Amino acid sequence: MIFVRNLTRGKNGFKTEFGLRHIVTVEQPPKDLKSTPLNRRWPSNVCSSTKTVTVFGGTGFLGRYVINELCKLGLRVRFPTRATDNEWQHLKVFGEVGQVVKCDFSLNNPETFLHAVQGSDVVVNLLGTNMETRNFSLRNVNVEAAKLVAESAASTGVPKLVHVSCLGADKNSRFHYYQSKGSGEEAIKKAFPSATIVRPALLYGWEDKLLRELARLHFLLPVLPLWNGGEQKMRPAHVHDAALAISSMVCDEASAGKVFHLAGPEVYTFKQLHEILYEVLREKPNMLSLPASLGRLLMRPQEWLKQKIPFPLPASPLLTSEFIDSIESECLPTKDEIDGFAEYSITQRQLNGYTIDYLAHIVQVVIHMEPNNRRDANLLAYPVDKSPQTPQSTESISKAIAKCILVFLKYNAIRQHWKELVENISHATQNMAHMEKLVERSIWHETQNMA
């Protein structure tokens, strides 16, 4: 069956043809294209390229933008995923019919990697995580999965591989997250020496887990924690700019074997990001400086529960020890890395201004979700009071510390309750097995007496 976008009316109306399931409209291309109005011509972004790009991690935050840019270039995109249909349906509308194709794969099955990269001209690896789960650790995703992608691409003869890591990746780092990213880069280079390494900074955008999550936590927590005072320096970049640079590297043969960084145009501290957030939300700053070691201590019960409970916990990605590790060190580019934005002449978006105005919608969503903790709606109509803020009193700080201690004790109580529940279940199963043996014996004795 044939699907077309633009319809032209002939003498006898539209020409239609009945298929097996759908009514298909067939149109003949115009003979004289110059005499046809612009709004009646055939679409210019029809997939005419024979090159196929396989994108691992295409359903993620950065992946959807990368697939969109590749489809604009007319490339055929194949994205392996284990997600459900509702999580990748939005990717199909990025290109023409048949331009974006989904295939199934599993991290525990190396054969699915070979099937995904078969016949590809370029492979883009966006697989990565900064949160450990019950089934997959940081090493499973950041190291072993990256190694499988590189080995599969090398064995099937794929000419080009683009691996997306993170800024600050180092196998000798004292932080587990950066260590796993650095080990993943080393595995990629060993299996595919001509691979292109891309190290993006923290990315922000409409679906990000940085600024949007900070805005959500502002309305859910009494104070926002600033680990080590929030003096860590970073250069956040917009996700659309990063996707544009990665798509340019895919089409550039000279990028093979190089290491690029995708850092934003300006340097911010984590505290300055909070201040920009409060200015957009038109709220008064409410932050509390806490040591990073205390934050890791408070996250331990949550991490222990993640490893034991077979279902995901409703936890914030910013309240994890991995995120504390990722912002505790200053992630700035080095001299050995090439600026990807300057290499491909990409003008970056500025963090201040209309770029992050979407955060104002978080206010309405959270107020709708939390009717008992509504904020004054008039705060949205007046600018932020930029007068110097007085330091927080010792009473408010003590209240915040007391709340943190209560949360820690609550997690310990849940842990103890979970242990007792597991012990009760084990005792119940033992009793059931004992009862089954008694019933079997009684039945056997009755059969013997009847005999």
mmCIF file of C-alpha atoms in Angstrom, residues 2-17 23-30 36-43:
data_model
loop_
_atom_site.group_PDB
_atom_site.id
_atom_site.type_symbol
_atom_site.label_atom_id
_atom_site.label_comp_id
_atom_site.label_asym_id
_atom_site.label_seq_id
_atom_site.Cartn_x
_atom_site.Cartn_y
_atom_site.Cartn_z
ATOM 1 C CA ILE A 2 1.123 3.570 -0.721
ATOM 2 C CA PHE A 3 0.749 6.473 1.647
ATOM 3 C CA VAL A 4 1.098 10.081 0.438
ATOM 4 C CA ARG A 5 0.779 13.432 2.159
ATOM 5 C CA ASN A 6 -0.208 15.940 -0.532
ATOM 6 C CA LEU A 7 -3.387 15.424 -2.509
ATOM 7 C CA THR A 8 -4.230 17.061 -5.841
ATOM 8 C CA ARG A 9 -7.706 17.142 -7.313
ATOM 9 C CA GLY A 10 -8.097 16.028 -10.917
ATOM 10 C CA LYS A 11 -11.012 16.270 -13.280
ATOM 11 C CA ASN A 12 -12.794 13.330 -11.717
ATOM 12 C CA GLY A 13 -11.776 14.078 -8.112
ATOM 13 C CA PHE A 14 -9.244 12.158 -6.072
ATOM 14 C CA LYS A 15 -8.128 8.795 -7.375
ATOM 15 C CA THR A 16 -8.628 6.111 -4.748
ATOM 16 C CA GLU A 17 -7.643 2.477 -4.545
ATOM 17 C CA ILE A 23 -8.215 3.079 1.656
ATOM 18 C CA VAL A 24 -5.068 4.203 -0.160
ATOM 19 C CA THR A 25 -4.886 7.360 -2.178
ATOM 20 C CA VAL A 26 -2.657 7.217 -5.245
ATOM 21 C CA GLU A 27 -1.337 10.365 -6.847
ATOM 22 C CA GLN A 28 0.751 10.853 -9.966
ATOM 23 C CA PRO A 29 3.680 13.271 -9.563
ATOM 24 C CA PRO A 30 3.257 16.537 -11.483
ATOM 25 C CA THR A 36 3.085 23.685 -9.416
ATOM 26 C CA PRO A 37 2.502 25.907 -6.340
ATOM 27 C CA LEU A 38 4.935 25.422 -3.466
ATOM 28 C CA ASN A 39 2.242 24.171 -1.094
ATOM 29 C CA ARG A 40 1.200 21.510 -3.623
ATOM 30 C CA ARG A 41 4.642 20.025 -4.298
ATOM 31 C CA TRP A 42 5.911 16.737 -2.940
ATOM 32 C CA PRO A 43 7.595 16.873 0.498
#
